[in-house]
Amino acid sequence: MARPPTFSPPQTEAELLARARALSGVCLGELAQRVGAEAPVDLRRAKGFTGQLVEQLLGASAASRAEPDFQRLGVELKTLPVNRRGRPAESTFVSTVDLAEIDRVEWAACRVRAKLARVLWVPVEGERDLPVPARRLGEPLLWSPDPDQDAQLRADWEELAGVIGRGGIESLSARRGRVLQVRPKAANARSRRQGTDEDGLPFATLPRGFYLRASFTAEILRRNYALPG
DNA sequence: GATTGATCATAC
DNA sequence: GTATGATCAATC
């Protein structure tokens, strides 16, 4: 993406939400122009395009920082591709699996919970047959997990973290977990990260990440939007 | 049609 | 290489 004009960080949640609302209904082609960029024809070689574009437009701190997108506000930004029925088209990446420390961290202090504590969801049209520049942003939603959602996330995280902490990451498939799952998060299948096996010995494994299942984000949208039947 | 495992771009 | 931003594409 070309060098963008800079947008100041929002000072309050209300300001952030107002800015995001002002972008709803606008297509990615026009939004890209506003930062001096051009929307790609497809996302095969630009998978992070939408997220990075919206980050810029809303004044998020620079990408690739291990901090909330809106540091001052403690808010994480997530664009969410949705189909024409308003259903998420993809799972949502949350955080990488910290193989070195996960056996010593509790839910209350883990990165998954921290990241999901406050999220600005920005739906974006995600039909693959809709050209990227024509895809429009939807109405944003500033969200925190309710007690039930927190409990669901916690149960899955504790189960998954338990398996990993006992050295069983190689036995974990994406089928595990009702709302949260563990999947590869890597440049390619040859990527490696140091983990711990069942005997407590270090070994090299594929980097993994925690993802929210689409069914979980679909429920968030269902509760907060009037969706087509 | 939905899901899992694999992959891509960029910043530092 | 590691972190961020995610979607692709093979398969079920």
PDB file of C-alpha atoms (C1' of nucleotides) in Angstrom:
ATOM      1  CA  MET A   1       0.000   0.000   0.000  1.00  0.00           C
ATOM      2  CA  ALA A   2       1.265   3.497  -0.774  1.00  0.00           C
ATOM      3  CA  ARG A   3       2.405   5.915   1.907  1.00  0.00           C
ATOM      4  CA  PRO A   4      -0.818   7.077   3.536  1.00  0.00           C
ATOM      5  CA  PRO A   5      -1.797  10.415   4.890  1.00  0.00           C
ATOM      6  CA  THR A   6      -1.894  10.105   8.644  1.00  0.00           C
ATOM      7  CA  PHE A   7      -5.086  10.134  10.650  1.00  0.00           C
ATOM      8  CA  SER A   8      -4.911  11.121  14.299  1.00  0.00           C
ATOM      9  CA  PRO A   9      -5.907   8.540  16.887  1.00  0.00           C
ATOM     10  CA  PRO A  10      -9.451   8.927  18.206  1.00  0.00           C
ATOM     11  CA  GLN A  11      -9.561  10.198  21.770  1.00  0.00           C
ATOM     12  CA  THR A  12     -12.725   8.482  22.927  1.00  0.00           C
ATOM     13  CA  GLU A  13     -14.757   5.427  22.047  1.00  0.00           C
ATOM     14  CA  ALA A  14     -17.526   7.734  20.902  1.00  0.00           C
ATOM     15  CA  GLU A  15     -15.190   9.462  18.504  1.00  0.00           C
ATOM     16  CA  LEU A  16     -13.920   6.131  17.199  1.00  0.00           C
ATOM     17  CA  LEU A  17     -17.444   4.871  16.667  1.00  0.00           C
ATOM     18  CA  ALA A  18     -18.498   8.079  14.938  1.00  0.00           C
ATOM     19  CA  ARG A  19     -15.571   7.831  12.567  1.00  0.00           C
ATOM     20  CA  ALA A  20     -16.330   4.226  11.789  1.00  0.00           C
ATOM     21  CA  ARG A  21     -19.990   5.005  11.190  1.00  0.00           C
ATOM     22  CA  ALA A  22     -18.997   7.692   8.759  1.00  0.00           C
ATOM     23  CA  LEU A  23     -17.260   5.027   6.666  1.00  0.00           C
ATOM     24  CA  SER A  24     -20.216   2.671   6.486  1.00  0.00           C
ATOM     25  CA  GLY A  25     -21.729   2.327   3.065  1.00  0.00           C
ATOM     26  CA  VAL A  26     -18.540   3.496   1.397  1.00  0.00           C
ATOM     27  CA  CYS A  27     -16.775   1.070  -0.942  1.00  0.00           C
ATOM     28  CA  LEU A  28     -13.168  -0.041  -0.609  1.00  0.00           C
ATOM     29  CA  GLY A  29     -12.207   1.582  -3.900  1.00  0.00           C
ATOM     30  CA  GLU A  30     -13.163   5.011  -2.646  1.00  0.00           C
ATOM     31  CA  LEU A  31     -11.703   4.408   0.800  1.00  0.00           C
ATOM     32  CA  ALA A  32      -8.414   3.360  -0.742  1.00  0.00           C
ATOM     33  CA  GLN A  33      -8.313   6.601  -2.709  1.00  0.00           C
ATOM     34  CA  ARG A  34      -8.629   8.541   0.523  1.00  0.00           C
ATOM     35  CA  VAL A  35      -5.293   7.171   1.677  1.00  0.00           C
ATOM     36  CA  GLY A  36      -3.668   7.502  -1.698  1.00  0.00           C
ATOM     37  CA  ALA A  37      -3.914   3.812  -2.486  1.00  0.00           C
ATOM     38  CA  GLU A  38      -5.751   1.587  -4.895  1.00  0.00           C
ATOM     39  CA  ALA A  39      -7.912  -1.379  -4.019  1.00  0.00           C
ATOM     40  CA  PRO A  40      -6.579  -4.664  -5.432  1.00  0.00           C
ATOM     41  CA  VAL A  41      -8.564  -6.665  -7.955  1.00  0.00           C
ATOM     42  CA  ASP A  42      -8.715  -9.602  -5.571  1.00  0.00           C
ATOM     43  CA  LEU A  43      -7.320 -10.454  -2.146  1.00  0.00           C
ATOM     44  CA  ARG A  44      -5.246 -13.488  -3.032  1.00  0.00           C
ATOM     45  CA  ARG A  45      -2.079 -11.484  -2.688  1.00  0.00           C
ATOM     46  CA  ALA A  46      -3.491  -8.801  -0.427  1.00  0.00           C
ATOM     47  CA  LYS A  47      -5.214 -10.681   2.347  1.00  0.00           C
ATOM     48  CA  GLY A  48      -4.679  -7.980   4.927  1.00  0.00           C
ATOM     49  CA  PHE A  49      -5.720  -5.141   2.661  1.00  0.00           C
ATOM     50  CA  THR A  50      -9.105  -4.371   4.164  1.00  0.00           C
ATOM     51  CA  GLY A  51      -7.943  -4.496   7.752  1.00  0.00           C
ATOM     52  CA  GLN A  52      -4.943  -2.308   7.121  1.00  0.00           C
ATOM     53  CA  LEU A  53      -6.986   0.185   5.129  1.00  0.00           C
ATOM     54  CA  VAL A  54      -9.563   0.587   7.880  1.00  0.00           C
ATOM     55  CA  GLU A  55      -6.798   0.854  10.476  1.00  0.00           C
ATOM     56  CA  GLN A  56      -5.384   3.823   8.645  1.00  0.00           C
ATOM     57  CA  LEU A  57      -8.704   5.517   8.115  1.00  0.00           C
ATOM     58  CA  LEU A  58      -9.637   5.241  11.771  1.00  0.00           C
ATOM     59  CA  GLY A  59      -6.276   6.383  13.071  1.00  0.00           C
ATOM     60  CA  ALA A  60      -5.102   3.111  14.571  1.00  0.00           C
ATOM     61  CA  SER A  61      -1.494   2.895  15.649  1.00  0.00           C
ATOM     62  CA  ALA A  62       0.834   1.318  13.115  1.00  0.00           C
ATOM     63  CA  ALA A  63       0.314  -2.340  12.320  1.00  0.00           C
ATOM     64  CA  SER A  64       2.636  -5.069  13.568  1.00  0.00           C
ATOM     65  CA  ARG A  65       2.684  -3.820  17.134  1.00  0.00           C
ATOM     66  CA  ALA A  66       1.857  -6.102  20.029  1.00  0.00           C
ATOM     67  CA  GLU A  67      -0.625  -3.581  21.374  1.00  0.00           C
ATOM     68  CA  PRO A  68      -4.299  -2.853  20.928  1.00  0.00           C
ATOM     69  CA  ASP A  69      -5.029  -1.098  17.649  1.00  0.00           C
ATOM     70  CA  PHE A  70      -6.307   1.873  19.608  1.00  0.00           C
ATOM     71  CA  GLN A  71      -3.886   1.838  22.467  1.00  0.00           C
ATOM     72  CA  ARG A  72      -5.313   4.768  24.365  1.00  0.00           C
ATOM     73  CA  LEU A  73      -8.791   3.276  24.238  1.00  0.00           C
ATOM     74  CA  GLY A  74      -7.861  -0.376  24.683  1.00  0.00           C
ATOM     75  CA  VAL A  75      -9.880  -1.267  21.619  1.00  0.00           C
ATOM     76  CA  GLU A  76      -9.040  -3.926  19.029  1.00  0.00           C
ATOM     77  CA  LEU A  77     -10.181  -3.424  15.429  1.00  0.00           C
ATOM     78  CA  LYS A  78     -11.466  -6.378  13.424  1.00  0.00           C
ATOM     79  CA  THR A  79     -12.850  -6.206   9.930  1.00  0.00           C
ATOM     80  CA  LEU A  80     -15.293  -9.046   9.350  1.00  0.00           C
ATOM     81  CA  PRO A  81     -16.128 -10.241   5.846  1.00  0.00           C
ATOM     82  CA  VAL A  82     -19.806 -11.102   5.549  1.00  0.00           C
ATOM     83  CA  ASN A  83     -21.882 -12.664   2.816  1.00  0.00           C
ATOM     84  CA  ARG A  84     -25.104 -11.205   1.485  1.00  0.00           C
ATOM     85  CA  ARG A  85     -27.043 -12.734   4.312  1.00  0.00           C
ATOM     86  CA  GLY A  86     -24.855 -11.008   6.842  1.00  0.00           C
ATOM     87  CA  ARG A  87     -23.105 -14.192   7.858  1.00  0.00           C
ATOM     88  CA  PRO A  88     -19.327 -14.122   8.412  1.00  0.00           C
ATOM     89  CA  ALA A  89     -17.487 -15.620   5.474  1.00  0.00           C
ATOM     90  CA  GLU A  90     -14.382 -16.440   7.466  1.00  0.00           C
ATOM     91  CA  SER A  91     -13.144 -17.249  10.942  1.00  0.00           C
ATOM     92  CA  THR A  92     -11.473 -14.413  12.842  1.00  0.00           C
ATOM     93  CA  PHE A  93      -7.835 -14.554  13.828  1.00  0.00           C
ATOM     94  CA  VAL A  94      -7.365 -13.547  17.472  1.00  0.00           C
ATOM     95  CA  SER A  95      -3.769 -14.120  18.505  1.00  0.00           C
ATOM     96  CA  THR A  96      -0.851 -16.420  18.037  1.00  0.00           C
ATOM     97  CA  VAL A  97      -0.421 -19.330  20.435  1.00  0.00           C
ATOM     98  CA  ASP A  98       2.347 -18.510  22.853  1.00  0.00           C
ATOM     99  CA  LEU A  99       3.965 -21.921  23.018  1.00  0.00           C
ATOM    100  CA  ALA A 100       6.593 -20.905  25.531  1.00  0.00           C
ATOM    101  CA  GLU A 101       4.282 -19.520  28.200  1.00  0.00           C
ATOM    102  CA  ILE A 102       0.824 -20.923  27.724  1.00  0.00           C
ATOM    103  CA  ASP A 103       1.263 -23.551  30.403  1.00  0.00           C
ATOM    104  CA  ARG A 104       1.881 -20.821  32.970  1.00  0.00           C
ATOM    105  CA  VAL A 105      -0.895 -18.397  31.991  1.00  0.00           C
ATOM    106  CA  GLU A 106      -4.480 -18.360  33.201  1.00  0.00           C
ATOM    107  CA  TRP A 107      -7.542 -17.285  31.272  1.00  0.00           C
ATOM    108  CA  ALA A 108      -7.792 -14.020  33.183  1.00  0.00           C
ATOM    109  CA  ALA A 109      -4.372 -12.956  31.949  1.00  0.00           C
ATOM    110  CA  CYS A 110      -4.196 -14.571  28.537  1.00  0.00           C
ATOM    111  CA  ARG A 111      -3.841 -12.748  25.250  1.00  0.00           C
ATOM    112  CA  VAL A 112      -7.054 -14.094  23.791  1.00  0.00           C
ATOM    113  CA  ARG A 113      -9.107 -12.580  26.561  1.00  0.00           C
ATOM    114  CA  ALA A 114      -7.183  -9.319  26.478  1.00  0.00           C
ATOM    115  CA  LYS A 115      -7.687  -8.922  22.745  1.00  0.00           C
ATOM    116  CA  LEU A 116     -11.368  -9.731  22.859  1.00  0.00           C
ATOM    117  CA  ALA A 117     -12.136  -7.541  25.873  1.00  0.00           C
ATOM    118  CA  ARG A 118     -13.151  -4.664  23.621  1.00  0.00           C
ATOM    119  CA  VAL A 119     -13.496  -5.055  19.852  1.00  0.00           C
ATOM    120  CA  LEU A 120     -14.681  -2.707  17.136  1.00  0.00           C
ATOM    121  CA  TRP A 121     -16.215  -5.022  14.526  1.00  0.00           C
ATOM    122  CA  VAL A 122     -16.406  -3.523  11.066  1.00  0.00           C
ATOM    123  CA  PRO A 123     -18.401  -5.731   8.705  1.00  0.00           C
ATOM    124  CA  VAL A 124     -17.369  -5.605   5.068  1.00  0.00           C
ATOM    125  CA  GLU A 125     -19.018  -7.159   2.069  1.00  0.00           C
ATOM    126  CA  GLY A 126     -17.067 -10.339   1.439  1.00  0.00           C
ATOM    127  CA  GLU A 127     -18.729 -12.168  -1.425  1.00  0.00           C
ATOM    128  CA  ARG A 128     -15.932 -13.514  -3.567  1.00  0.00           C
ATOM    129  CA  ASP A 129     -17.753 -12.638  -6.753  1.00  0.00           C
ATOM    130  CA  LEU A 130     -18.005  -8.996  -5.706  1.00  0.00           C
ATOM    131  CA  PRO A 131     -14.960  -7.057  -6.956  1.00  0.00           C
ATOM    132  CA  VAL A 132     -12.891  -5.837  -4.040  1.00  0.00           C
ATOM    133  CA  PRO A 133     -13.132  -2.129  -4.947  1.00  0.00           C
ATOM    134  CA  ALA A 134     -16.930  -2.388  -4.967  1.00  0.00           C
ATOM    135  CA  ARG A 135     -17.199  -3.979  -1.528  1.00  0.00           C
ATOM    136  CA  ARG A 136     -18.723  -1.661   1.064  1.00  0.00           C
ATOM    137  CA  LEU A 137     -18.172  -1.347   4.783  1.00  0.00           C
ATOM    138  CA  GLY A 138     -21.107  -1.937   7.087  1.00  0.00           C
ATOM    139  CA  GLU A 139     -22.230  -0.360  10.331  1.00  0.00           C
ATOM    140  CA  PRO A 140     -19.576  -0.853  13.018  1.00  0.00           C
ATOM    141  CA  LEU A 141     -20.219  -2.529  16.345  1.00  0.00           C
ATOM    142  CA  LEU A 142     -18.324  -1.809  19.535  1.00  0.00           C
ATOM    143  CA  TRP A 143     -18.478  -5.062  21.453  1.00  0.00           C
ATOM    144  CA  SER A 144     -17.394  -6.816  24.621  1.00  0.00           C
ATOM    145  CA  PRO A 145     -18.155 -10.441  25.475  1.00  0.00           C
ATOM    146  CA  ASP A 146     -21.144 -10.873  27.738  1.00  0.00           C
ATOM    147  CA  PRO A 147     -20.757 -13.283  30.689  1.00  0.00           C
ATOM    148  CA  ASP A 148     -22.047 -16.189  28.632  1.00  0.00           C
ATOM    149  CA  GLN A 149     -19.700 -15.519  25.760  1.00  0.00           C
ATOM    150  CA  ASP A 150     -16.806 -15.037  28.147  1.00  0.00           C
ATOM    151  CA  ALA A 151     -17.587 -18.396  29.713  1.00  0.00           C
ATOM    152  CA  GLN A 152     -17.717 -20.097  26.316  1.00  0.00           C
ATOM    153  CA  LEU A 153     -14.405 -18.598  25.310  1.00  0.00           C
ATOM    154  CA  ARG A 154     -12.877 -19.477  28.630  1.00  0.00           C
ATOM    155  CA  ALA A 155     -13.962 -23.099  28.471  1.00  0.00           C
ATOM    156  CA  ASP A 156     -12.468 -23.549  25.018  1.00  0.00           C
ATOM    157  CA  TRP A 157      -9.312 -21.641  25.797  1.00  0.00           C
ATOM    158  CA  GLU A 158      -8.690 -23.648  28.952  1.00  0.00           C
ATOM    159  CA  GLU A 159      -9.213 -26.903  27.089  1.00  0.00           C
ATOM    160  CA  LEU A 160      -6.967 -25.924  24.198  1.00  0.00           C
ATOM    161  CA  ALA A 161      -4.321 -24.317  26.382  1.00  0.00           C
ATOM    162  CA  GLY A 162      -4.375 -27.416  28.555  1.00  0.00           C
ATOM    163  CA  VAL A 163      -3.636 -29.693  25.620  1.00  0.00           C
ATOM    164  CA  ILE A 164      -0.868 -27.424  24.423  1.00  0.00           C
ATOM    165  CA  GLY A 165       0.568 -26.989  27.899  1.00  0.00           C
ATOM    166  CA  ARG A 166       0.822 -30.759  28.260  1.00  0.00           C
ATOM    167  CA  GLY A 167       2.814 -30.936  25.047  1.00  0.00           C
ATOM    168  CA  GLY A 168      -0.040 -32.130  22.870  1.00  0.00           C
ATOM    169  CA  ILE A 169      -0.135 -29.443  20.234  1.00  0.00           C
ATOM    170  CA  GLU A 170       0.596 -31.896  17.455  1.00  0.00           C
ATOM    171  CA  SER A 171      -2.574 -33.736  18.380  1.00  0.00           C
ATOM    172  CA  LEU A 172      -4.731 -30.594  18.194  1.00  0.00           C
ATOM    173  CA  SER A 173      -6.929 -30.225  15.157  1.00  0.00           C
ATOM    174  CA  ALA A 174      -9.108 -27.276  14.214  1.00  0.00           C
ATOM    175  CA  ARG A 175     -12.113 -29.438  15.072  1.00  0.00           C
ATOM    176  CA  ARG A 176     -11.438 -28.948  18.752  1.00  0.00           C
ATOM    177  CA  GLY A 177     -13.245 -26.089  20.487  1.00  0.00           C
ATOM    178  CA  ARG A 178     -16.855 -24.927  20.204  1.00  0.00           C
ATOM    179  CA  VAL A 179     -16.257 -21.217  19.626  1.00  0.00           C
ATOM    180  CA  LEU A 180     -12.479 -20.939  19.641  1.00  0.00           C
ATOM    181  CA  GLN A 181     -10.127 -23.100  17.609  1.00  0.00           C
ATOM    182  CA  VAL A 182      -6.401 -23.512  17.014  1.00  0.00           C
ATOM    183  CA  ARG A 183      -5.158 -23.468  13.423  1.00  0.00           C
ATOM    184  CA  PRO A 184      -1.866 -22.831  11.640  1.00  0.00           C
ATOM    185  CA  LYS A 185      -0.743 -19.204  11.552  1.00  0.00           C
ATOM    186  CA  ALA A 186       2.358 -19.237   9.436  1.00  0.00           C
ATOM    187  CA  ALA A 187       3.982 -18.077   6.260  1.00  0.00           C
ATOM    188  CA  ASN A 188       3.901 -21.678   5.013  1.00  0.00           C
ATOM    189  CA  ALA A 189       3.995 -25.283   6.128  1.00  0.00           C
ATOM    190  CA  ARG A 190       7.764 -25.170   6.652  1.00  0.00           C
ATOM    191  CA  SER A 191       7.575 -22.419   9.276  1.00  0.00           C
ATOM    192  CA  ARG A 192       8.678 -23.530  12.713  1.00  0.00           C
ATOM    193  CA  ARG A 193       8.422 -22.360  16.288  1.00  0.00           C
ATOM    194  CA  GLN A 194       9.899 -23.941  19.374  1.00  0.00           C
ATOM    195  CA  GLY A 195       7.398 -25.866  21.433  1.00  0.00           C
ATOM    196  CA  THR A 196       7.465 -28.444  24.200  1.00  0.00           C
ATOM    197  CA  ASP A 197       6.614 -32.084  23.673  1.00  0.00           C
ATOM    198  CA  GLU A 198       4.888 -34.510  26.026  1.00  0.00           C
ATOM    199  CA  ASP A 199       8.157 -35.246  27.791  1.00  0.00           C
ATOM    200  CA  GLY A 200       8.846 -31.573  28.368  1.00  0.00           C
ATOM    201  CA  LEU A 201      11.519 -31.493  25.709  1.00  0.00           C
ATOM    202  CA  PRO A 202      11.790 -28.674  23.181  1.00  0.00           C
ATOM    203  CA  PHE A 203      10.894 -29.441  19.589  1.00  0.00           C
ATOM    204  CA  ALA A 204      10.073 -27.498  16.454  1.00  0.00           C
ATOM    205  CA  THR A 205       6.442 -27.179  15.425  1.00  0.00           C
ATOM    206  CA  LEU A 206       4.254 -25.205  13.079  1.00  0.00           C
ATOM    207  CA  PRO A 207       3.234 -21.813  14.505  1.00  0.00           C
ATOM    208  CA  ARG A 208      -0.458 -21.765  15.481  1.00  0.00           C
ATOM    209  CA  GLY A 209      -3.039 -19.142  16.248  1.00  0.00           C
ATOM    210  CA  PHE A 210      -6.349 -18.893  18.071  1.00  0.00           C
ATOM    211  CA  TYR A 211      -9.316 -18.175  15.816  1.00  0.00           C
ATOM    212  CA  LEU A 212     -12.962 -17.423  16.519  1.00  0.00           C
ATOM    213  CA  ARG A 213     -15.271 -19.732  14.627  1.00  0.00           C
ATOM    214  CA  ALA A 214     -17.585 -18.041  12.161  1.00  0.00           C
ATOM    215  CA  SER A 215     -20.541 -19.411  14.099  1.00  0.00           C
ATOM    216  CA  PHE A 216     -19.446 -17.346  17.103  1.00  0.00           C
ATOM    217  CA  THR A 217     -19.123 -14.078  15.211  1.00  0.00           C
ATOM    218  CA  ALA A 218     -22.355 -14.880  13.397  1.00  0.00           C
ATOM    219  CA  GLU A 219     -24.107 -14.915  16.758  1.00  0.00           C
ATOM    220  CA  ILE A 220     -22.621 -11.541  17.638  1.00  0.00           C
ATOM    221  CA  LEU A 221     -23.990 -10.104  14.414  1.00  0.00           C
ATOM    222  CA  ARG A 222     -27.338 -11.804  14.843  1.00  0.00           C
ATOM    223  CA  ARG A 223     -27.813 -10.203  18.229  1.00  0.00           C
ATOM    224  CA  ASN A 224     -26.855  -6.733  17.119  1.00  0.00           C
ATOM    225  CA  TYR A 225     -28.103  -6.277  13.588  1.00  0.00           C
ATOM    226  CA  ALA A 226     -31.344  -6.645  11.726  1.00  0.00           C
ATOM    227  CA  LEU A 227     -30.282  -9.233   9.177  1.00  0.00           C
ATOM    228  CA  PRO A 228     -32.125 -10.492   6.108  1.00  0.00           C
ATOM    229  CA  GLY A 229     -34.160 -13.571   6.893  1.00  0.00           C
TER     230      GLY A 229
ATOM    231  C1'  DG B   1     -21.921 -24.686   1.405  1.00  0.00           C
ATOM    232  C1'  DA B   2     -18.956 -24.894   5.432  1.00  0.00           C
ATOM    233  C1'  DT B   3     -14.627 -25.991   7.442  1.00  0.00           C
ATOM    234  C1'  DT B   4      -9.705 -27.102   7.983  1.00  0.00           C
ATOM    235  C1'  DG B   5      -5.122 -26.644   7.012  1.00  0.00           C
ATOM    236  C1'  DA B   6      -2.149 -23.616   4.212  1.00  0.00           C
ATOM    237  C1'  DT B   7      -0.786 -19.386   2.731  1.00  0.00           C
ATOM    238  C1'  DC B   8       0.215 -14.103   1.358  1.00  0.00           C
ATOM    239  C1'  DA B   9       1.715  -8.950   2.103  1.00  0.00           C
ATOM    240  C1'  DT B  10       3.979  -5.663   4.853  1.00  0.00           C
ATOM    241  C1'  DA B  11       6.556  -3.416   8.834  1.00  0.00           C
ATOM    242  C1'  DC B  12      10.385  -3.700  11.625  1.00  0.00           C
TER     243       DC B  12
ATOM    244  C1'  DG C   1      12.630 -14.059  11.363  1.00  0.00           C
ATOM    245  C1'  DT C   2       8.456 -12.304  14.122  1.00  0.00           C
ATOM    246  C1'  DA C   3       4.745  -9.525  14.520  1.00  0.00           C
ATOM    247  C1'  DT C   4       0.729  -7.365  12.378  1.00  0.00           C
ATOM    248  C1'  DG C   5      -3.402  -7.655   8.980  1.00  0.00           C
ATOM    249  C1'  DA C   6      -6.255 -11.734   7.272  1.00  0.00           C
ATOM    250  C1'  DT C   7      -8.236 -14.947   3.065  1.00  0.00           C
ATOM    251  C1'  DC C   8      -7.280 -18.826   0.029  1.00  0.00           C
ATOM    252  C1'  DA C   9      -8.077 -23.315  -1.648  1.00  0.00           C
ATOM    253  C1'  DA C  10      -8.433 -28.157  -0.917  1.00  0.00           C
ATOM    254  C1'  DT C  11     -11.480 -31.094   1.149  1.00  0.00           C
ATOM    255  C1'  DC C  12     -15.376 -32.756   3.685  1.00  0.00           C
TER     256       DC C  12
END
